[in-house]
Amino acid sequence: MNPALPGGAAGTEVQLDGDLWSTGGRLGYAFVPYGRLQQGTSPAPNPNQLAIDVHLASAQVHITAPTGTSLDLQLPFGSLITRSVAENRTDTGIGDLELRIRQSLRDLIRRPALVLSAGLVLPTGEYVARSGAANLAPEASYLTLGRGVAWWIVEADARIELTRGVSVFGQLSGRGPVGRTEDDFAWGTELRSTAGVQVAVIGTSLSLVLSSDLQARGGASEPDPFSMERLESSNAGGLQWSLAPAAVFTPASNISLVVGVRIPLLSDVTGNQLVPETGGFIAVSYTQRLTQRRAKASAHVQPALGQLTVVDYWATWCAPCSRISRALEEAAPRWPDVRIIKVDATEWPSETSPALPAGASGLPAIEIFDRSGTRVRLLVGDEALRVVEEVDKLRKDPQ
C-alpha cells in the first residue's frame, strides 16, 4: 500500500509453503495520528492546527503453488479524518489495489530463506488532484488512499533462523510511478528497508518481534502554471525512520494474530509536512492447504557391515550440530573404517521431518552402530559433542 500510510509489523506475514498448493489471507488494521507539522527535522508553525487521523485496514489474499510461486492481492481501505481551524472532514474509501508475484528461492538457496517479488499497483482509490488544493492541504499531500497512477513494485525478503526460536529477517523494496496523474503531477520513486528479529517466548504459541523501518521518498514535480517547465514540489519527499515492537500469537499452526505499536524515531522532510506520531496495529493471518503434502520418509539407516557407522541428525538452527559436523569432518580422514551418514532434520518437529532415532526427543542426536550393524551408542544433547571420543574408543575394540 501507499508507504506513507501506516502498516503492520514486517516479517510476521504468512511464510511461503512451496511444497503444496495452499491459500490464505490477512486482515489488518492500523491507526496513526499525524498531528505534528515539521520542516526538515524541526517543528514548524501550525496556525491552522491541521491534523489527520489515519484509520487504515487492509485485506490480503494469496495462493501458493508447489513451485514456491505465490500470487498475492492486497486492497487497503479506511478513512482519513482531517481536523483544522477551518473544518472537520472525514474521507472514506478504498485505496490502490496491489498485485504481486512472489518466488521462493529455496531450491537454489536453503539458508537464508529468500523470496523475490514483483508487482503492480492499480489506481483503484480516489485521487484528489493537486489543482483542487482547497480539498487537500499541501502539507498532507502523501496522506491519500489513492494516488491516481499505476506503480511498479520490486521486493526482496530474507529470513534466517539463528537458533531454534530465534530468527532475523529483512526486506528491501522499491516502487515507482508509471507515468503521471491526470493533473500532470509526478510522484517520486520510493525506497524502503526493514530489519528485525523474532524470538519465541512460549514454544510456537507466542513470540515477540522488534522491527525497524526506514523509508525514503523521492521529490515530486508538477507543471509550472506560468511556463512550459516543471517545478519541484515544495512539500514532497523525505525520510521516515520508525520502530515497531509487536507480539505474535499462534493458537494453531495456520492461524496467527499480531498486535503492536509503531513508534517514529526520526522524520526528515522536505518543506512543511505532517509527520506520524505513535500508533498501533493489529492483524490476523490464516492459511489453508489445498492439497495434502506427502510426509518425508523416516530416516532409514542401513549400517555398513564390517565398519562403524555414525548417523548425525542435524539442523540449520542447531548451534551444537554445527560444532559436531566440524568435528566429524576433521576426524573423517583418519577414520578409514568409519562411515558417516548425515540426516537433515531442520524441519523437526514438523510432520515432514525425518523421524529422530528411538530414544531421542531433540537435537543434536547421534547414533553409532558397531561392525555387526548393532546400535551401541545413542548420544543426545551435550553427550553428542563427545562423538569423536566415543568413536575412537570403539575403533580400538577389535570386535
Coordinates of C-alpha atoms in Angstrom, one line a residue:
M1 CA 0.0 0.0 0.0
N2 CA 1.0 3.7 -0.1
P3 CA 4.2 3.6 2.0
A4 CA 3.3 6.9 3.6
L5 CA 0.3 5.2 5.3
P6 CA 0.7 3.0 8.3
G7 CA 1.1 -0.7 8.1
G8 CA 1.8 -3.6 10.5
A9 CA 5.0 -5.3 11.6
A10 CA 7.1 -6.6 8.8
G11 CA 8.3 -10.2 9.0
T12 CA 5.1 -11.5 10.6
E13 CA 3.3 -12.4 7.3
V14 CA 2.5 -15.9 6.3
Q15 CA 5.6 -17.6 5.0
L16 CA 5.5 -19.3 1.6
D17 CA 4.9 -23.1 1.9
G18 CA 6.2 -24.2 -1.5
D19 CA 5.7 -28.0 -1.2
L20 CA 2.0 -27.9 -1.9
W21 CA -0.9 -25.8 -3.0
S22 CA -2.2 -23.5 -0.3
T23 CA -4.2 -20.4 0.1
G24 CA -4.6 -17.8 2.8
G25 CA -5.4 -14.3 3.8
R26 CA -4.6 -11.5 6.2
L27 CA -6.9 -8.8 7.6
G28 CA -5.2 -5.9 9.3
Y29 CA -6.0 -2.5 10.9
A30 CA -3.7 0.3 11.8
F31 CA -4.2 3.7 13.4
V32 CA -1.7 6.5 13.3
P33 CA -2.3 10.2 14.1
Y34 CA -0.5 12.9 12.1
G35 CA -0.7 15.9 14.4
R36 CA 2.7 17.4 14.2
L37 CA 3.8 19.8 11.4
Q38 CA 7.5 19.7 10.6
Q39 CA 10.1 21.3 8.3
G40 CA 13.2 19.2 7.9
T41 CA 13.8 17.7 11.3
S42 CA 12.4 20.8 13.2
P43 CA 8.9 21.6 14.3
A44 CA 7.1 24.1 12.1
P45 CA 4.3 26.6 12.9
N46 CA 0.8 25.1 12.5
P47 CA -1.5 28.1 12.9
N48 CA -4.4 26.2 11.2
Q49 CA -4.0 23.3 13.7
L50 CA -4.0 20.9 10.9
A51 CA -4.1 17.2 11.9
I52 CA -5.1 14.0 10.3
D53 CA -6.0 10.7 11.9
V54 CA -5.4 7.7 9.6
H55 CA -7.6 4.6 10.2
L56 CA -6.4 2.1 7.6
A57 CA -7.5 -1.5 7.1
S58 CA -6.2 -3.9 4.5
A59 CA -7.4 -7.2 3.1
Q60 CA -4.9 -9.6 1.6
V61 CA -5.3 -12.9 -0.1
H62 CA -2.7 -15.2 -1.7
I63 CA -2.4 -18.6 -3.4
T64 CA 0.8 -20.6 -3.4
A65 CA 1.9 -23.3 -5.8
P66 CA 4.3 -26.3 -5.2
T67 CA 6.9 -24.4 -7.2
G68 CA 7.2 -21.8 -4.4
T69 CA 5.4 -19.2 -6.5
S70 CA 2.7 -17.1 -4.9
L71 CA 0.1 -14.7 -6.3
D72 CA -0.8 -12.0 -3.8
L73 CA -3.5 -9.4 -3.8
Q74 CA -3.9 -6.6 -1.3
L75 CA -6.5 -3.9 -1.0
P76 CA -6.4 -1.1 1.6
F77 CA -9.5 0.7 2.7
G78 CA -10.3 3.1 5.5
S79 CA -10.8 6.7 6.5
L80 CA -8.8 9.9 6.9
I81 CA -10.2 12.3 9.5
T82 CA -8.9 15.8 8.9
R83 CA -9.2 18.5 11.6
S84 CA -8.2 22.2 11.4
V85 CA -9.5 25.6 12.5
A86 CA -11.5 25.9 9.3
E87 CA -13.0 22.4 9.0
N88 CA -13.5 18.8 10.3
R89 CA -13.8 16.3 7.5
T90 CA -13.8 12.5 7.1
D91 CA -12.8 10.9 3.8
T92 CA -13.6 7.2 3.5
G93 CA -12.9 4.8 0.6
I94 CA -10.7 2.1 -0.8
G95 CA -7.0 2.5 -1.7
D96 CA -5.0 1.3 -4.6
L97 CA -5.0 -2.4 -5.4
E98 CA -1.6 -4.1 -5.2
L99 CA -0.8 -7.3 -7.1
R100 CA 2.4 -9.3 -6.6
I101 CA 4.0 -12.4 -7.8
R102 CA 6.4 -13.9 -5.2
Q103 CA 9.0 -16.5 -5.9
S104 CA 10.8 -18.5 -3.2
L105 CA 14.4 -19.4 -4.0
R106 CA 14.5 -22.4 -1.6
D107 CA 15.6 -24.7 -4.4
L108 CA 18.7 -22.6 -5.1
I109 CA 19.5 -21.2 -1.6
R110 CA 18.4 -23.1 1.6
R111 CA 19.8 -20.6 4.1
P112 CA 18.8 -17.9 4.4
A113 CA 15.2 -18.2 3.1
L114 CA 14.9 -15.8 0.2
V115 CA 11.8 -14.6 -1.6
L116 CA 11.8 -12.2 -4.6
S117 CA 8.7 -10.2 -5.6
A118 CA 7.5 -8.1 -8.5
G119 CA 4.2 -6.4 -8.8
L120 CA 1.9 -3.6 -9.9
V121 CA -0.3 -1.1 -8.1
L122 CA -3.5 -0.3 -9.9
P123 CA -5.1 3.2 -9.2
T124 CA -8.4 2.0 -7.8
G125 CA -8.5 4.6 -5.0
E126 CA -9.9 8.1 -5.3
Y127 CA -7.3 10.6 -6.2
V128 CA -7.5 14.3 -5.2
A129 CA -6.0 16.4 -7.9
R130 CA -3.4 19.0 -6.9
S131 CA -5.4 21.6 -8.8
G132 CA -8.0 21.2 -6.1
A133 CA -5.7 22.4 -3.4
A134 CA -8.6 23.5 -1.3
N135 CA -9.5 19.9 -0.8
L136 CA -6.0 18.6 0.1
A137 CA -3.6 20.5 2.3
P138 CA -0.2 20.6 0.6
E139 CA 1.4 19.6 4.0
A140 CA -0.5 16.3 3.8
S141 CA -0.1 15.5 0.1
Y142 CA 1.1 12.0 0.8
L143 CA -1.9 11.1 3.1
T144 CA -4.3 9.9 0.5
L145 CA -5.8 6.5 -0.2
G146 CA -5.5 6.8 -4.0
R147 CA -2.6 8.3 -5.8
G148 CA -4.0 8.5 -9.3
V149 CA -1.4 6.5 -11.2
A150 CA -0.1 2.9 -11.6
W151 CA 3.1 1.9 -9.8
W152 CA 5.7 -0.8 -10.2
I153 CA 6.9 -2.8 -7.2
V154 CA 10.1 -4.9 -6.6
E155 CA 10.9 -6.5 -3.2
A156 CA 13.4 -9.0 -1.7
D157 CA 12.7 -10.7 1.6
A158 CA 15.2 -12.8 3.7
R159 CA 14.8 -14.7 6.9
I160 CA 17.3 -16.9 8.7
E161 CA 16.9 -18.9 11.9
L162 CA 19.9 -18.3 14.2
T163 CA 18.9 -20.8 16.8
R164 CA 15.7 -22.7 17.5
G165 CA 13.1 -20.0 18.2
V166 CA 15.2 -17.0 17.2
S167 CA 15.2 -15.6 13.7
V168 CA 16.2 -12.4 12.0
F169 CA 14.6 -11.0 8.8
G170 CA 14.9 -8.2 6.4
Q171 CA 13.2 -6.6 3.4
L172 CA 14.4 -4.3 0.7
S173 CA 11.6 -2.8 -1.5
G174 CA 11.2 -0.1 -4.1
R175 CA 8.3 1.3 -6.1
G176 CA 7.9 4.0 -8.7
P177 CA 5.1 5.6 -10.7
V178 CA 4.2 4.6 -14.2
G179 CA 3.5 7.9 -15.8
R180 CA 1.9 11.0 -14.3
T181 CA -1.5 11.7 -12.7
E182 CA -4.4 13.3 -14.6
D183 CA -3.3 16.8 -13.5
D184 CA 0.3 16.1 -14.6
F185 CA 1.6 15.6 -11.0
A186 CA 4.7 13.3 -10.9
W187 CA 5.3 11.3 -7.8
G188 CA 8.9 10.4 -6.9
T189 CA 10.4 6.9 -6.5
E190 CA 10.1 5.4 -3.0
L191 CA 12.5 3.0 -1.3
R192 CA 12.1 1.1 2.0
S193 CA 14.3 -1.2 4.1
T194 CA 13.2 -3.2 7.1
A195 CA 15.2 -5.3 9.5
G196 CA 14.0 -7.2 12.6
V197 CA 14.3 -10.1 15.0
Q198 CA 11.6 -12.6 16.2
V199 CA 12.1 -14.5 19.4
A200 CA 9.8 -17.4 20.6
V201 CA 8.7 -16.9 24.2
I202 CA 6.3 -19.7 24.7
G203 CA 7.0 -22.5 22.3
T204 CA 5.4 -21.8 19.0
S205 CA 2.4 -20.1 20.6
L206 CA 3.8 -16.7 21.5
S207 CA 6.7 -14.7 20.0
L208 CA 8.0 -11.2 20.3
V209 CA 9.0 -9.2 17.2
L210 CA 11.1 -6.0 17.0
S211 CA 11.5 -4.4 13.6
S212 CA 13.0 -1.2 12.3
D213 CA 11.7 0.5 9.2
L214 CA 13.4 3.2 7.1
Q215 CA 11.5 4.9 4.2
A216 CA 12.9 7.3 1.6
R217 CA 10.6 9.2 -0.6
G218 CA 11.9 11.0 -3.7
G219 CA 10.8 14.5 -4.5
A220 CA 7.8 15.1 -6.7
S221 CA 7.3 17.6 -9.6
E222 CA 4.3 19.5 -11.0
P223 CA 3.7 21.7 -14.0
D224 CA 4.6 25.4 -13.8
P225 CA 1.4 27.3 -14.4
F226 CA 3.4 30.3 -15.9
S227 CA 5.6 28.4 -18.3
M228 CA 6.2 25.1 -20.1
E229 CA 8.7 24.0 -17.4
R230 CA 8.1 21.8 -14.4
L231 CA 8.6 22.7 -10.7
E232 CA 9.9 20.7 -7.8
S233 CA 7.0 20.3 -5.4
S234 CA 7.8 22.2 -2.2
N235 CA 6.3 19.8 0.3
A236 CA 7.3 16.3 -1.1
G237 CA 10.0 13.8 -0.2
G238 CA 11.9 12.9 2.9
L239 CA 13.0 10.2 5.3
Q240 CA 10.9 8.4 7.9
W241 CA 12.5 6.0 10.5
S242 CA 10.3 4.0 12.9
L243 CA 10.5 1.1 15.3
A244 CA 7.7 -1.5 15.7
P245 CA 7.6 -3.8 18.7
A246 CA 4.9 -6.5 18.4
A247 CA 3.6 -9.7 19.9
V248 CA 2.6 -12.6 17.7
F249 CA 0.1 -15.2 19.0
T250 CA -0.1 -18.5 17.1
P251 CA -3.0 -20.6 18.6
A252 CA -2.8 -23.0 15.7
S253 CA -0.2 -23.8 13.0
N254 CA -2.2 -22.0 10.4
I255 CA -3.5 -19.0 12.4
S256 CA -1.6 -16.1 13.8
L257 CA -2.5 -12.8 15.4
V258 CA -0.1 -9.9 15.7
V259 CA -0.6 -6.8 17.9
G260 CA 1.9 -4.0 18.1
V261 CA 2.8 -0.3 18.1
R262 CA 4.7 1.8 15.6
I263 CA 7.0 4.4 17.1
P264 CA 8.5 7.2 15.0
L265 CA 12.2 7.7 15.7
L266 CA 13.2 10.3 13.0
S267 CA 11.4 12.4 10.4
D268 CA 13.4 14.5 7.9
V269 CA 11.0 16.0 5.4
T270 CA 11.3 18.4 2.5
G271 CA 9.3 21.6 3.0
N272 CA 6.4 21.5 5.5
Q273 CA 4.8 18.1 6.1
L274 CA 2.7 16.4 8.7
V275 CA 4.7 13.6 10.3
P276 CA 3.5 10.5 12.0
E277 CA 3.1 10.0 15.8
T278 CA 2.9 6.8 17.8
G279 CA 0.2 4.5 16.5
G280 CA -0.9 0.9 16.8
F281 CA -1.8 -2.1 14.6
I282 CA -3.4 -5.5 14.7
A283 CA -3.7 -8.2 12.1
V284 CA -4.9 -11.8 11.8
S285 CA -3.5 -14.3 9.2
Y286 CA -4.8 -17.7 8.1
T287 CA -3.5 -20.3 5.7
Q288 CA -5.2 -23.4 4.3
R289 CA -3.7 -26.3 2.5
L290 CA -5.4 -27.2 -0.8
T291 CA -3.5 -30.4 -1.3
Q292 CA -2.0 -32.9 1.1
R293 CA 1.7 -33.0 1.4
R294 CA 3.4 -36.4 1.4
A295 CA 5.4 -36.7 4.6
K296 CA 9.1 -37.3 4.2
A297 CA 10.1 -40.9 5.0
S298 CA 11.6 -41.6 8.3
A299 CA 15.3 -41.8 8.3
H300 CA 16.1 -45.3 7.2
V301 CA 19.7 -46.1 8.3
Q302 CA 21.5 -49.0 6.7
P303 CA 24.6 -49.6 8.8
A304 CA 27.7 -50.8 6.8
L305 CA 28.7 -54.3 7.9
G306 CA 32.4 -54.5 8.8
Q307 CA 32.6 -50.8 9.5
L308 CA 31.5 -48.5 12.3
T309 CA 28.5 -46.3 11.2
V310 CA 27.9 -42.8 12.7
V311 CA 24.5 -41.2 12.0
D312 CA 24.4 -37.5 12.6
Y313 CA 20.9 -35.9 12.9
W314 CA 21.4 -32.1 12.4
A315 CA 19.5 -28.9 11.7
T316 CA 20.4 -25.5 10.4
W317 CA 19.1 -23.9 13.6
C318 CA 21.0 -26.2 15.9
A319 CA 24.2 -24.5 17.1
P320 CA 25.8 -27.6 18.7
C321 CA 25.1 -29.5 15.4
S322 CA 27.5 -27.2 13.6
R323 CA 30.2 -28.0 16.1
I324 CA 29.6 -31.7 15.7
S325 CA 29.7 -31.5 11.9
R326 CA 33.0 -29.8 12.0
A327 CA 34.4 -32.3 14.5
L328 CA 33.3 -35.2 12.3
E329 CA 34.7 -33.6 9.1
E330 CA 38.1 -33.2 10.9
A331 CA 38.1 -36.8 12.1
A332 CA 36.9 -38.4 8.9
P333 CA 40.3 -38.5 7.1
R334 CA 41.8 -40.7 9.9
W335 CA 38.8 -43.0 10.1
P336 CA 39.0 -45.2 7.0
D337 CA 36.8 -47.8 8.8
V338 CA 34.0 -45.4 9.7
R339 CA 31.0 -44.5 7.6
I340 CA 29.3 -41.1 8.4
I341 CA 25.7 -40.6 7.5
K342 CA 24.1 -37.1 7.9
V343 CA 20.3 -36.7 8.3
D344 CA 18.8 -33.3 7.7
A345 CA 16.2 -32.7 10.5
T346 CA 15.9 -29.0 10.1
E347 CA 12.1 -29.2 9.8
W348 CA 11.8 -31.2 13.1
P349 CA 9.3 -31.5 14.8
S350 CA 7.0 -30.9 11.8
E351 CA 5.3 -33.9 10.2
T352 CA 7.5 -33.5 7.1
S353 CA 10.8 -34.1 9.0
P354 CA 12.6 -37.4 9.2
A355 CA 11.9 -39.2 12.4
L356 CA 14.5 -38.9 15.1
P357 CA 16.1 -42.2 16.3
A358 CA 14.3 -44.2 19.0
G359 CA 15.1 -42.7 22.4
A360 CA 15.9 -39.2 21.2
S361 CA 13.5 -36.3 21.9
G362 CA 15.5 -33.5 20.4
L363 CA 18.7 -32.3 18.7
P364 CA 21.6 -32.9 18.4
A365 CA 21.3 -36.7 18.2
I366 CA 24.0 -39.2 17.2
E367 CA 23.7 -42.9 16.6
I368 CA 26.7 -45.2 16.5
F369 CA 26.5 -48.7 15.1
D370 CA 29.2 -51.3 15.5
R371 CA 30.7 -53.5 12.8
S372 CA 27.8 -56.0 13.0
G373 CA 25.2 -53.3 12.4
T374 CA 24.0 -53.1 16.1
R375 CA 23.4 -49.7 17.6
V376 CA 25.8 -49.4 20.5
R377 CA 25.5 -45.7 21.3
L378 CA 22.8 -43.0 21.3
L379 CA 24.3 -39.6 22.1
V380 CA 21.8 -36.7 22.6
G381 CA 22.2 -33.2 23.8
D382 CA 25.6 -32.3 25.3
E383 CA 26.6 -36.0 25.1
A384 CA 26.6 -35.7 21.3
L385 CA 29.6 -33.4 21.5
R386 CA 31.7 -36.4 22.6
V387 CA 31.0 -38.3 19.4
V388 CA 34.7 -38.3 18.2
E389 CA 35.8 -39.6 21.6
E390 CA 33.3 -42.4 21.6
V391 CA 34.1 -43.4 18.0
D392 CA 37.9 -43.5 18.8
K393 CA 37.1 -45.8 21.8
L394 CA 35.1 -48.2 19.6
R395 CA 37.7 -48.3 16.9
K396 CA 40.2 -49.6 19.4
D397 CA 37.8 -52.5 20.1
P398 CA 38.7 -55.3 17.6
Q399 CA 35.1 -56.7 18.0

